[in-house]
CSV table of C-alpha atoms in Angstrom, one decimal:
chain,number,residue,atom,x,y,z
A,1,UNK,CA,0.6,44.5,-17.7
A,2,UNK,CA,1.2,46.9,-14.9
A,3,UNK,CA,2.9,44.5,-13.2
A,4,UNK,CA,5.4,44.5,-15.2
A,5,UNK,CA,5.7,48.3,-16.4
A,6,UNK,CA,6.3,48.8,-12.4
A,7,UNK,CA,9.1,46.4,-12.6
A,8,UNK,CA,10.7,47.7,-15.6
A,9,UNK,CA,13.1,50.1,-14.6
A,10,UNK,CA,16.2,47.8,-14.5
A,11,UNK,CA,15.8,47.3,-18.4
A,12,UNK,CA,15.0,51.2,-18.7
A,13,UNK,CA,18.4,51.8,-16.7
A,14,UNK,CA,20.1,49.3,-18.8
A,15,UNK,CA,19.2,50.4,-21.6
A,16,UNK,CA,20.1,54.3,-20.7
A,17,UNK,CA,23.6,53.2,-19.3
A,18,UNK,CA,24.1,51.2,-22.7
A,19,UNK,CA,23.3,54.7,-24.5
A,20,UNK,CA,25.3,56.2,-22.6
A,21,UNK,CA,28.1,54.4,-23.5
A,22,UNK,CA,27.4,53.9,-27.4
A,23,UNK,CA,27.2,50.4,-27.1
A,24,UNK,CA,24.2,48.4,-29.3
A,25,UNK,CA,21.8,47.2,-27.6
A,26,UNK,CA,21.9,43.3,-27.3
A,27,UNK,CA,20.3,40.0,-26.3
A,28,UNK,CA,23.6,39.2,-24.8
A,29,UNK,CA,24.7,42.6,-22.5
A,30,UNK,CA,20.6,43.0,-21.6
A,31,UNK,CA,20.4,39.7,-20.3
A,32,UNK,CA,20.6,40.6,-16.8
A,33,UNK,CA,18.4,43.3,-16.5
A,34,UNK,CA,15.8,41.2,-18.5
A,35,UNK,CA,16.1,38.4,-15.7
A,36,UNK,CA,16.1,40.8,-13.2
A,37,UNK,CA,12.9,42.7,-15.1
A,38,UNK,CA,11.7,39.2,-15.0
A,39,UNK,CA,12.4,38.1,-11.5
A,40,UNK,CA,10.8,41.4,-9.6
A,41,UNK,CA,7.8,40.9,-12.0
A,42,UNK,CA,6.7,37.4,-11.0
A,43,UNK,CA,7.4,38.1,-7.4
A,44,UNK,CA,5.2,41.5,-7.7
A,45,UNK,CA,2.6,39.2,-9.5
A,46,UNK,CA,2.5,36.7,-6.9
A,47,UNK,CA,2.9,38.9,-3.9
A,48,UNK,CA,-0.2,40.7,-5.5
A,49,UNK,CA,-2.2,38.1,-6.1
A,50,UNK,CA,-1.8,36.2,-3.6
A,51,UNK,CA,-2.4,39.1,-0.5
A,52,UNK,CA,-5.1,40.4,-2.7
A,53,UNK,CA,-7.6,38.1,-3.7
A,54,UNK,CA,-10.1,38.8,-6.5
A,55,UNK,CA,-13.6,37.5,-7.3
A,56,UNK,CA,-15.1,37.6,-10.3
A,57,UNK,CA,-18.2,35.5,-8.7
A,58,UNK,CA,-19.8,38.4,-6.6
A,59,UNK,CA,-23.4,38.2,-6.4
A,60,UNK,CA,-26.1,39.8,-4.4
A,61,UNK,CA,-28.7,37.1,-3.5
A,62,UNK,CA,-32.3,37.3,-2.6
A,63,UNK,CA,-35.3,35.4,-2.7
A,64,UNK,CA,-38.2,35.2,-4.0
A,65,UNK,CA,-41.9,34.0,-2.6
A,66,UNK,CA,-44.0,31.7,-4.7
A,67,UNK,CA,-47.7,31.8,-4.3
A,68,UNK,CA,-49.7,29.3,-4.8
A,69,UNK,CA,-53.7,28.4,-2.9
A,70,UNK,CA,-54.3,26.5,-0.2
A,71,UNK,CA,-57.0,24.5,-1.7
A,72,UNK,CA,-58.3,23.8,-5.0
A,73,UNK,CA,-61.1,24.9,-7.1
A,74,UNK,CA,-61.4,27.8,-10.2
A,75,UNK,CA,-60.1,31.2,-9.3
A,76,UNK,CA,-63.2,33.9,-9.3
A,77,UNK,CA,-60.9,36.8,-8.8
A,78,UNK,CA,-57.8,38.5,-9.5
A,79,UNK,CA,-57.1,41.1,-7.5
A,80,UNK,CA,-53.7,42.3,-8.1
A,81,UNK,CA,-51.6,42.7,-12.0
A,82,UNK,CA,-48.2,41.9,-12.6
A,83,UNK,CA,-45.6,44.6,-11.3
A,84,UNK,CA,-47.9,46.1,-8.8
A,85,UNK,CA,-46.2,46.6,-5.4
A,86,UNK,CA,-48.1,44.8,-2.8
A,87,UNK,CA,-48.2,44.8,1.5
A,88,UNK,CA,-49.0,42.1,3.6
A,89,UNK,CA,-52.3,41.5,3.7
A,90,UNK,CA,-53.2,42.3,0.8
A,91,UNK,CA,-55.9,40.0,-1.5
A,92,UNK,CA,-54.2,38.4,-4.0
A,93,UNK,CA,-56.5,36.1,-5.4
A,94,UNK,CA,-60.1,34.4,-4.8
A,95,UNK,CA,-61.1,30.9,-5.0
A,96,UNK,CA,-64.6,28.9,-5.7
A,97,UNK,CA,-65.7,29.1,-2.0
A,98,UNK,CA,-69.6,28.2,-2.1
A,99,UNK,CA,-68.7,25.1,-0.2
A,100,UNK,CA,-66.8,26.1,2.3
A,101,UNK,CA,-69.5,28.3,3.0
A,102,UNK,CA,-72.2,25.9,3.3
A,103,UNK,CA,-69.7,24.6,5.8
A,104,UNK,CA,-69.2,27.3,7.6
A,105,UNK,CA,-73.6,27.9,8.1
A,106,UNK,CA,-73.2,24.2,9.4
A,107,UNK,CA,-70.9,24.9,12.1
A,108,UNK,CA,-73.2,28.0,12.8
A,109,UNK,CA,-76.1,26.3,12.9
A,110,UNK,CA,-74.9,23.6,15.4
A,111,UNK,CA,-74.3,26.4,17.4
A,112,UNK,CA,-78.2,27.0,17.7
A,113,UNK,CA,-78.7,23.3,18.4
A,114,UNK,CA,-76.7,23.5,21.7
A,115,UNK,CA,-78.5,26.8,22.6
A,116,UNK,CA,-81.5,25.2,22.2
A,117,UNK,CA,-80.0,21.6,24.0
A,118,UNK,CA,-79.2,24.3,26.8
A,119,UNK,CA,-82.5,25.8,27.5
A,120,UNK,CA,-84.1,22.7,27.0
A,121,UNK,CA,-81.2,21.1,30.1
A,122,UNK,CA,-82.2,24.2,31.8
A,123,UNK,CA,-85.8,23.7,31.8
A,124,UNK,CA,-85.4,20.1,32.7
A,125,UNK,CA,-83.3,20.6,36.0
A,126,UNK,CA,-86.1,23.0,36.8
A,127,UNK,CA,-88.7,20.6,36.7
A,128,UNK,CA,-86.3,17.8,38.3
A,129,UNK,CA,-85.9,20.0,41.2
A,130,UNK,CA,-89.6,20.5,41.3
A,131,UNK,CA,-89.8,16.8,41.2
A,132,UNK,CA,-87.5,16.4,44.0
A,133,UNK,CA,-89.5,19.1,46.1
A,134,UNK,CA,-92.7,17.2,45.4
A,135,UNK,CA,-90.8,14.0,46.3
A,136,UNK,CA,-89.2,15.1,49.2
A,137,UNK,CA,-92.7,16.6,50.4
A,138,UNK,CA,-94.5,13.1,49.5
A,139,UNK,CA,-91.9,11.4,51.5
A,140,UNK,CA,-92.7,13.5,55.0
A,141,UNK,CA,-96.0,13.1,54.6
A,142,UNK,CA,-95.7,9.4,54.5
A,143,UNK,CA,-93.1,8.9,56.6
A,144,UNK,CA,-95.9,10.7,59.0
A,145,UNK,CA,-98.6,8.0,58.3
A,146,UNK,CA,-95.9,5.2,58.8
A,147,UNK,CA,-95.0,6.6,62.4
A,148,UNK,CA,-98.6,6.9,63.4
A,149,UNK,CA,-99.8,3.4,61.6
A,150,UNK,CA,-96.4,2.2,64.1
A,151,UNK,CA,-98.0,3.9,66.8
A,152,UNK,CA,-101.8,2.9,66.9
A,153,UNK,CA,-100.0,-0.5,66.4
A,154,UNK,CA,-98.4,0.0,69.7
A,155,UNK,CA,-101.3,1.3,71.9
A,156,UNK,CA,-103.6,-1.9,69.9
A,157,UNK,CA,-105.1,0.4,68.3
A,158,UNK,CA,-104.2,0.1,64.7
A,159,UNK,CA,-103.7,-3.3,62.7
A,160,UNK,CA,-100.3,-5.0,61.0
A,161,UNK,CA,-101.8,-4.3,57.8
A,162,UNK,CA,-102.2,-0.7,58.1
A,163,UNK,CA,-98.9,-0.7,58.8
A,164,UNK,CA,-97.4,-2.8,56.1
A,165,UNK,CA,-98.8,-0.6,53.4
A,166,UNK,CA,-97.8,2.7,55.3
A,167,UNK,CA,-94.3,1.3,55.0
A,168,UNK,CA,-95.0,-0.2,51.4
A,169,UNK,CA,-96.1,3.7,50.2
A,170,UNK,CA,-92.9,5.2,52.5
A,171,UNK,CA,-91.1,2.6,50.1
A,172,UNK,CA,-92.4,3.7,47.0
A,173,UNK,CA,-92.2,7.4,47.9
A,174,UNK,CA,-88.4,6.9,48.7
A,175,UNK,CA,-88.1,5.4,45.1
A,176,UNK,CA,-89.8,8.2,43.6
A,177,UNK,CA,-87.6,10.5,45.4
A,178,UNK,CA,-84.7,8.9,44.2
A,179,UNK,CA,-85.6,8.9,40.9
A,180,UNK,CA,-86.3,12.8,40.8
A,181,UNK,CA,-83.0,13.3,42.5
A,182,UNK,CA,-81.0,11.3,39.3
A,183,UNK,CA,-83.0,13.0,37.1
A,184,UNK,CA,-82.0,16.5,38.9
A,185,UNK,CA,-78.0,15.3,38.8
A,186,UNK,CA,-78.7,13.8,35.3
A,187,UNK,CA,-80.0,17.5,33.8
A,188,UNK,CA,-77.0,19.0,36.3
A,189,UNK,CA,-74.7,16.8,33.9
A,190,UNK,CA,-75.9,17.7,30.7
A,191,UNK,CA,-75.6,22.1,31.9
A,192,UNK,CA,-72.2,21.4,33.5
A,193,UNK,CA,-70.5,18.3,31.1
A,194,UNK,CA,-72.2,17.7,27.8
A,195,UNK,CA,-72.7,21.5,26.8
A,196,UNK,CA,-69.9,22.7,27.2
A,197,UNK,CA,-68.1,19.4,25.5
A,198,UNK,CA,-70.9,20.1,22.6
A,199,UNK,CA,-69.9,24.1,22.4
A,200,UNK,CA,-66.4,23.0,22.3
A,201,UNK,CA,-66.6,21.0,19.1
A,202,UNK,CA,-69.3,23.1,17.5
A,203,UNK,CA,-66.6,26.2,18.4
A,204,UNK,CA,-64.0,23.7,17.0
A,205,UNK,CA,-66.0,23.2,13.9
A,206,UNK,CA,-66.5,26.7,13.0
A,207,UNK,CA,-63.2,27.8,13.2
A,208,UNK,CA,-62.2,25.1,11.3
A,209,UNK,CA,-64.7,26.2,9.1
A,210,UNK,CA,-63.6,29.9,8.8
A,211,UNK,CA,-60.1,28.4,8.3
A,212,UNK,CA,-61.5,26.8,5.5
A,213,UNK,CA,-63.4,29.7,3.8
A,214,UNK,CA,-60.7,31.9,4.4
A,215,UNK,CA,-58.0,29.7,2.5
A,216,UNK,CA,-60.3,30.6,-0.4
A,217,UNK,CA,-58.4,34.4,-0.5
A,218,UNK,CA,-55.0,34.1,-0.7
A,219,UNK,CA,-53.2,37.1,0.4
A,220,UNK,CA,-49.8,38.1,0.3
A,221,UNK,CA,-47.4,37.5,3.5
A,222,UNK,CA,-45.0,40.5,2.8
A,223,UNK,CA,-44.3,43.4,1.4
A,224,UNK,CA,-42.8,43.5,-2.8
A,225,UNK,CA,-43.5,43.7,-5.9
A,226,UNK,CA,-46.1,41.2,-7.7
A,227,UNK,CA,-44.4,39.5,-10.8
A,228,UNK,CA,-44.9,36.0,-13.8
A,229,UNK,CA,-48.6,36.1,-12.6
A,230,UNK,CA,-49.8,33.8,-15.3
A,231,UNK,CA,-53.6,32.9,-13.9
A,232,UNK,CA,-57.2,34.9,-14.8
A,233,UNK,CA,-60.3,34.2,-13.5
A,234,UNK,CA,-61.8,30.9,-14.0
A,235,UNK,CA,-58.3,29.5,-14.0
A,236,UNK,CA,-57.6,26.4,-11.3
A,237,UNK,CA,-56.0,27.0,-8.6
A,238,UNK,CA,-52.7,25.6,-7.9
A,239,UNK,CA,-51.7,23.9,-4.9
A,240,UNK,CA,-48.1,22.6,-6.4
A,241,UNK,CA,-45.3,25.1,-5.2
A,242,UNK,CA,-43.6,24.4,-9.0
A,243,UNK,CA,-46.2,25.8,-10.5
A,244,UNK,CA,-47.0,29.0,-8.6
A,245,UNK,CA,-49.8,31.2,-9.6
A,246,UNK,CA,-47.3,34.4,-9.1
A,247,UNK,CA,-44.2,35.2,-7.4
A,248,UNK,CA,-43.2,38.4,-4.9
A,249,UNK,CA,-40.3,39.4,-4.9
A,250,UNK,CA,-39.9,40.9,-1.3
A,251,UNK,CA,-38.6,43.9,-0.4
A,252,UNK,CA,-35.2,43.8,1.4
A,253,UNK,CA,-35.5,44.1,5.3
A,254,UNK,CA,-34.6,47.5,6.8
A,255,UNK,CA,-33.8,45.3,9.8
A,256,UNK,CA,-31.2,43.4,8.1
A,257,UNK,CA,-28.0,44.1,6.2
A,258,UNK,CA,-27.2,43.9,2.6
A,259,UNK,CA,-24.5,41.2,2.1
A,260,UNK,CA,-22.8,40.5,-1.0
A,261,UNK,CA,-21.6,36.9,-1.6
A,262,UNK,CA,-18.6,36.1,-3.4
A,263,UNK,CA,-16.3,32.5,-4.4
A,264,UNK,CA,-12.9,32.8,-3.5
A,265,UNK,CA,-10.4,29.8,-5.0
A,266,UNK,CA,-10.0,27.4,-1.8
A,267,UNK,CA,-5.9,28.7,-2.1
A,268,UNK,CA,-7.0,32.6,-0.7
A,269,UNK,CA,-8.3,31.1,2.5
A,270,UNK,CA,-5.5,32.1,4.2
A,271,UNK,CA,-5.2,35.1,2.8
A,272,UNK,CA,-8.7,36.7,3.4
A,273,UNK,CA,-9.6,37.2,7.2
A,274,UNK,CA,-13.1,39.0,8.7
A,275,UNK,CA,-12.9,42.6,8.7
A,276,UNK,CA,-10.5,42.7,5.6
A,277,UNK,CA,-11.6,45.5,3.2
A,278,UNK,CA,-12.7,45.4,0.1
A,279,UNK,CA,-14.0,46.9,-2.9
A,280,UNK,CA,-17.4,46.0,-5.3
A,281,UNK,CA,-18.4,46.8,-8.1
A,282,UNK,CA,-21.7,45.4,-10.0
A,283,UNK,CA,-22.9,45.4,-13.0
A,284,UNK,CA,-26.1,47.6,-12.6
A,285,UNK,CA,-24.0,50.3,-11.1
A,286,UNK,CA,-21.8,51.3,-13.6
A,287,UNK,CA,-22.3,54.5,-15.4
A,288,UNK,CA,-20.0,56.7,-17.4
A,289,UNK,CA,-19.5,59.2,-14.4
A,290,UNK,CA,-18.3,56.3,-12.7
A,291,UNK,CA,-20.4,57.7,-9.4
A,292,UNK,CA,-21.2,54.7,-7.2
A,293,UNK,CA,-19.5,52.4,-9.3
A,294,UNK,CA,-16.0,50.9,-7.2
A,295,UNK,CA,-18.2,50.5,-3.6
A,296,UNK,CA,-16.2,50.0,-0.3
A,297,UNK,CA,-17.1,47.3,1.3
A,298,UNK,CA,-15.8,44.7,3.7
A,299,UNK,CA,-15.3,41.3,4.7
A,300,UNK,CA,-17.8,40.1,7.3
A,301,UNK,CA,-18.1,35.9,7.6
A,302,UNK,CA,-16.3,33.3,5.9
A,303,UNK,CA,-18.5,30.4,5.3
A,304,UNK,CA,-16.7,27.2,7.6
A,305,UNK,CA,-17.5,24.4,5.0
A,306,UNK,CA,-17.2,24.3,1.0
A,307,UNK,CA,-20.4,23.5,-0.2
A,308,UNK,CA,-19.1,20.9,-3.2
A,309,UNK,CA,-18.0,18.7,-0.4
A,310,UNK,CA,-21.4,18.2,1.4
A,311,UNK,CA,-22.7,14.3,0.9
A,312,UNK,CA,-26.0,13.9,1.3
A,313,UNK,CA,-27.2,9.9,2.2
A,314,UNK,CA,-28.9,8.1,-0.8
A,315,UNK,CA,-28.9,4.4,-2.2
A,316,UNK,CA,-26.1,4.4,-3.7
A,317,UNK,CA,-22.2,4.7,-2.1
A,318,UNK,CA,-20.5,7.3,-3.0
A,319,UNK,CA,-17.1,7.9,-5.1
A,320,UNK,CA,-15.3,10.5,-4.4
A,321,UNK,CA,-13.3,10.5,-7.8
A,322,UNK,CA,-16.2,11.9,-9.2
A,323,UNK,CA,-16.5,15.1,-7.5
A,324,UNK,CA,-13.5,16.8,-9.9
A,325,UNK,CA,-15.2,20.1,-9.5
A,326,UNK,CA,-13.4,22.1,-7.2
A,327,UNK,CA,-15.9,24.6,-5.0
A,328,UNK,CA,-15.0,27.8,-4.0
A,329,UNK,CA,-14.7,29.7,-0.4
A,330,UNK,CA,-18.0,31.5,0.0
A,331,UNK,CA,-17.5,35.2,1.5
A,332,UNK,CA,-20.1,37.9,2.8
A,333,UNK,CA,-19.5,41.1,2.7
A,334,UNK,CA,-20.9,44.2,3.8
A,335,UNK,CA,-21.1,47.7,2.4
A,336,UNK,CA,-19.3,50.4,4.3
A,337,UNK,CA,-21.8,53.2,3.9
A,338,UNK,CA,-25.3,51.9,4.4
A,339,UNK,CA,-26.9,54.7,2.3
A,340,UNK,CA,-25.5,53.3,-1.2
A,341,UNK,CA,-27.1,50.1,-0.5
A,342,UNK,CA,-30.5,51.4,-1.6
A,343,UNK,CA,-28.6,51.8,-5.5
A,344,UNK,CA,-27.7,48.2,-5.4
A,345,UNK,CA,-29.8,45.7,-7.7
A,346,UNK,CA,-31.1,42.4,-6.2
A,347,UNK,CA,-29.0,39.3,-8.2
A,348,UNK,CA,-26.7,41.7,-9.7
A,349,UNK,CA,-23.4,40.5,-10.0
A,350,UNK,CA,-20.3,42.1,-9.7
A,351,UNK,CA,-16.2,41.7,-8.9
A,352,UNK,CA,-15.3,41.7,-5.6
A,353,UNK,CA,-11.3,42.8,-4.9
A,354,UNK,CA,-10.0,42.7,-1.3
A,355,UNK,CA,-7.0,44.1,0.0
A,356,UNK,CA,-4.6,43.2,2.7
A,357,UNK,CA,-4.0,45.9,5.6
A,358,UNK,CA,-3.1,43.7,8.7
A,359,UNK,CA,0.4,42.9,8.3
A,360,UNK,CA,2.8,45.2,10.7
A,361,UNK,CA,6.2,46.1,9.7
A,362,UNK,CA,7.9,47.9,6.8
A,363,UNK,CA,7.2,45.0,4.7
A,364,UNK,CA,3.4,44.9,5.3
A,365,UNK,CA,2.7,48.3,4.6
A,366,UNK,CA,5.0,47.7,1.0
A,367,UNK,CA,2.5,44.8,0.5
A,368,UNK,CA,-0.8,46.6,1.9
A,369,UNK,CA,0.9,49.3,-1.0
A,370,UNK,CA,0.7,46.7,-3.5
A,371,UNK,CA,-3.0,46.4,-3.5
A,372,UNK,CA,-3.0,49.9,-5.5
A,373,UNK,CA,-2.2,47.8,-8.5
A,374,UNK,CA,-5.3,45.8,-7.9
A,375,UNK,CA,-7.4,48.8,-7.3
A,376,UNK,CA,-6.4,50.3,-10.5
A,377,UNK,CA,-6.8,46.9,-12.7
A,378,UNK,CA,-10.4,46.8,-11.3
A,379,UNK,CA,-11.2,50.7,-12.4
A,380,UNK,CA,-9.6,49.2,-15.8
A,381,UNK,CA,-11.7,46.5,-16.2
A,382,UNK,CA,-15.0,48.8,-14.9
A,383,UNK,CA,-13.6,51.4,-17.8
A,384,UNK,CA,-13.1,48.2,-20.6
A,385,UNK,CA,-16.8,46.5,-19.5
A,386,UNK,CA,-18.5,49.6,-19.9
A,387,UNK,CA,-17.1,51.0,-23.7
A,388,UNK,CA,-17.2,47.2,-24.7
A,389,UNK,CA,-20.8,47.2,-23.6
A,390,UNK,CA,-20.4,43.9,-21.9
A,391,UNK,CA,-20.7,42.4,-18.2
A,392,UNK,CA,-18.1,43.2,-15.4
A,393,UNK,CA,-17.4,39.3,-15.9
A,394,UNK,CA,-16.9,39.2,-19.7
A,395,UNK,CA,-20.2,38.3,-20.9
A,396,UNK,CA,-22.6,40.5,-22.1
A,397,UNK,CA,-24.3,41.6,-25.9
């Protein structure tokens, strides 16, 4: 429509000069400046539509974070409501956790077992080295009675037999000696090997054991607001991630950016470029002042791929007949003042209208001029969604 009241003015100079003249109006003598009307008006139209792309896709994504338990059993407490804003950390829910308990003073109790195991090694090695000192003593003092025995033997003063049991009791004390010294390295091995291999599976054990109790209170991993909690107490808890026992919708990063998305027709790729500006409006933004209603914003990434034409492997082969539906050029695009993003509506959607600025020349700046047409249109359709009362996309009540 505006289109073609901009391109009128050869039919309104026609007409005048036939007025002028006093000559009737006619199919015939206005048929030029009809085609000529008609001409600039399709080439406006395309030159607008074309270097101006709109979307009527626009859409402010998020996500959402299902909560379900890490282990089964009834629920015994619910400690948060629907709607109530929540941080991380916070206690969520409660399960059944007697077990896990009785678990958990198991793993603690093995840890009094090795203390025990310990002092007892201890107490061992000490009388294994008292062994070894008695042993090592019992050993001189019959190694003594062996050299003499050897001696009196020599001067003919003792007899062979003396002899053979000084060396049969050097013999026997050498085996005793022996014995206390594996006994001493056998108690060493227990305090130095199998203690601390024991502690290290009874510490194993208990943390496994917290782990356990502790996936009986589910708690919330970020900060949002707590929403469709559908579960009281005495309820089972659900392990299944499709069948949550609440959802939190996160709050948006301060971190991050907000980013519109938008689908372009696959034809204005190579009319939209990163860094091209852009206007938004949403939905949940427009009011009858019409403050914070037309947003400027800007082109920021083009997705690389169109995600229709992804093929994921399967079983069967796949024809590409099938795939009729065309996708569309996903866009993200930032808003230029960062303050109004804290008035925008998580999964609202809205129109998105670029513009194109970055052709040089006379004739770029008559088409960068153009894109006033298109900014007025989208203040017309903000004006005809809200008295209609329906959306920015023509659906609504």
């Amino acid at each position: 429509m505006i289109e073609l009241l901009l391109t009128s003015f050869p039919a309104i100079f026609r007409y005048y000069q036939l007025k002028r003249r006093g000559e009737a109006m006619t199919v015939w003598n206005m048929r030029t400046a009809v085609f000529l009307w008609a001409f600039l008006a399709f080439l406006l139209f395309v030159t607008i539509f074309y270097f101006h792309p709109k979307s009527y896709s626009g859409l402010l994504p998020y996500r959402t974070v299902s909560i379900v338990a890490q282990t089964s059993g009834p629920v015994t407490e619910v400690a948060v409501r629907n709607m109530q804003r929540v941080s991380v950390g916070d206690l969520l829910f409660r399960i059944e956790n007697n077990t896990q308990k009785a678990a958990l003073k198991q793993a603690e109790a093995e840890f009094d077992k090795i203390t025990a195991a310990a002092a007892k090694a201890s107490d061992t090695l000490k009388v294994a080295e008292a062994s070894v000192a008695v042993s090592s003593a019992s050993l001189d003092k019959l190694k003594g009675d062996l050299e003499n025995a050897q001696a009196l033997v020599a001067r003919n003063s003792g007899t062979r037999e003396a002899v053979r049991l000084a060396e049969s009791s050097f013999a026997i004390g050498e085996a005793n000696l022996a014995s206390a010294q594996a006994q001493q390295s056998l108690a060493q091995a227990e305090i130095s090997q199998t203690i601390p291999a024991q502690r290290k599976a009874a510490e194993a054990a208990l943390e496994s054991a917290k782990v356990a109790l502790g996936m009986t209170e589910v708690r919330s991993f970020t900060d949002g607001v707590v929403t469709q909690l559908a579960m009281s107490t005495g309820s089972p808890a659900s392990t299944l991630i499709l069948s949550p026992a609440m959802v939190i919708i996160p709050d948006r990063p301060n971190d991050l950016p907000l980013r519109i998305t938008a689908g372009f027709p696959q034809v204005a790729r190579s009319a939209l470029y990163e860094g091209m500006p852009a206007e938004i409006s949403c939905d949940t933004n427009i009011g009858l002042s019409f403050s914070n209603t037309v947003l400027p914003a800007r082109v920021r990434h083009i997705q690389p791929a169109i995600a229709t034409g992804q093929i994921v492997p399967g079983g069967q082969l796949i024809d590409l007949s099938q795939r009729v539906t065309r996708g569309s050029l996903l866009v993200y695009l930032e808003l230029e003042h960062k303050d109004q993003e804290k008035i925008m509506v998580d999964g609202t959607g809205c129109i998105v209208q670029t513009y194109t600025n970055d052709l040089g020349g006379f004739t770029g700046h008559l088409i960068a001029a153009t894109g006033v047409v298109k900014a007025v249109g989208l203040r017309l359709k903000v004006w005809g969604a809200l008295i209609a009362g329906i959306g920015l996309a023509g659906g609504g009540h």
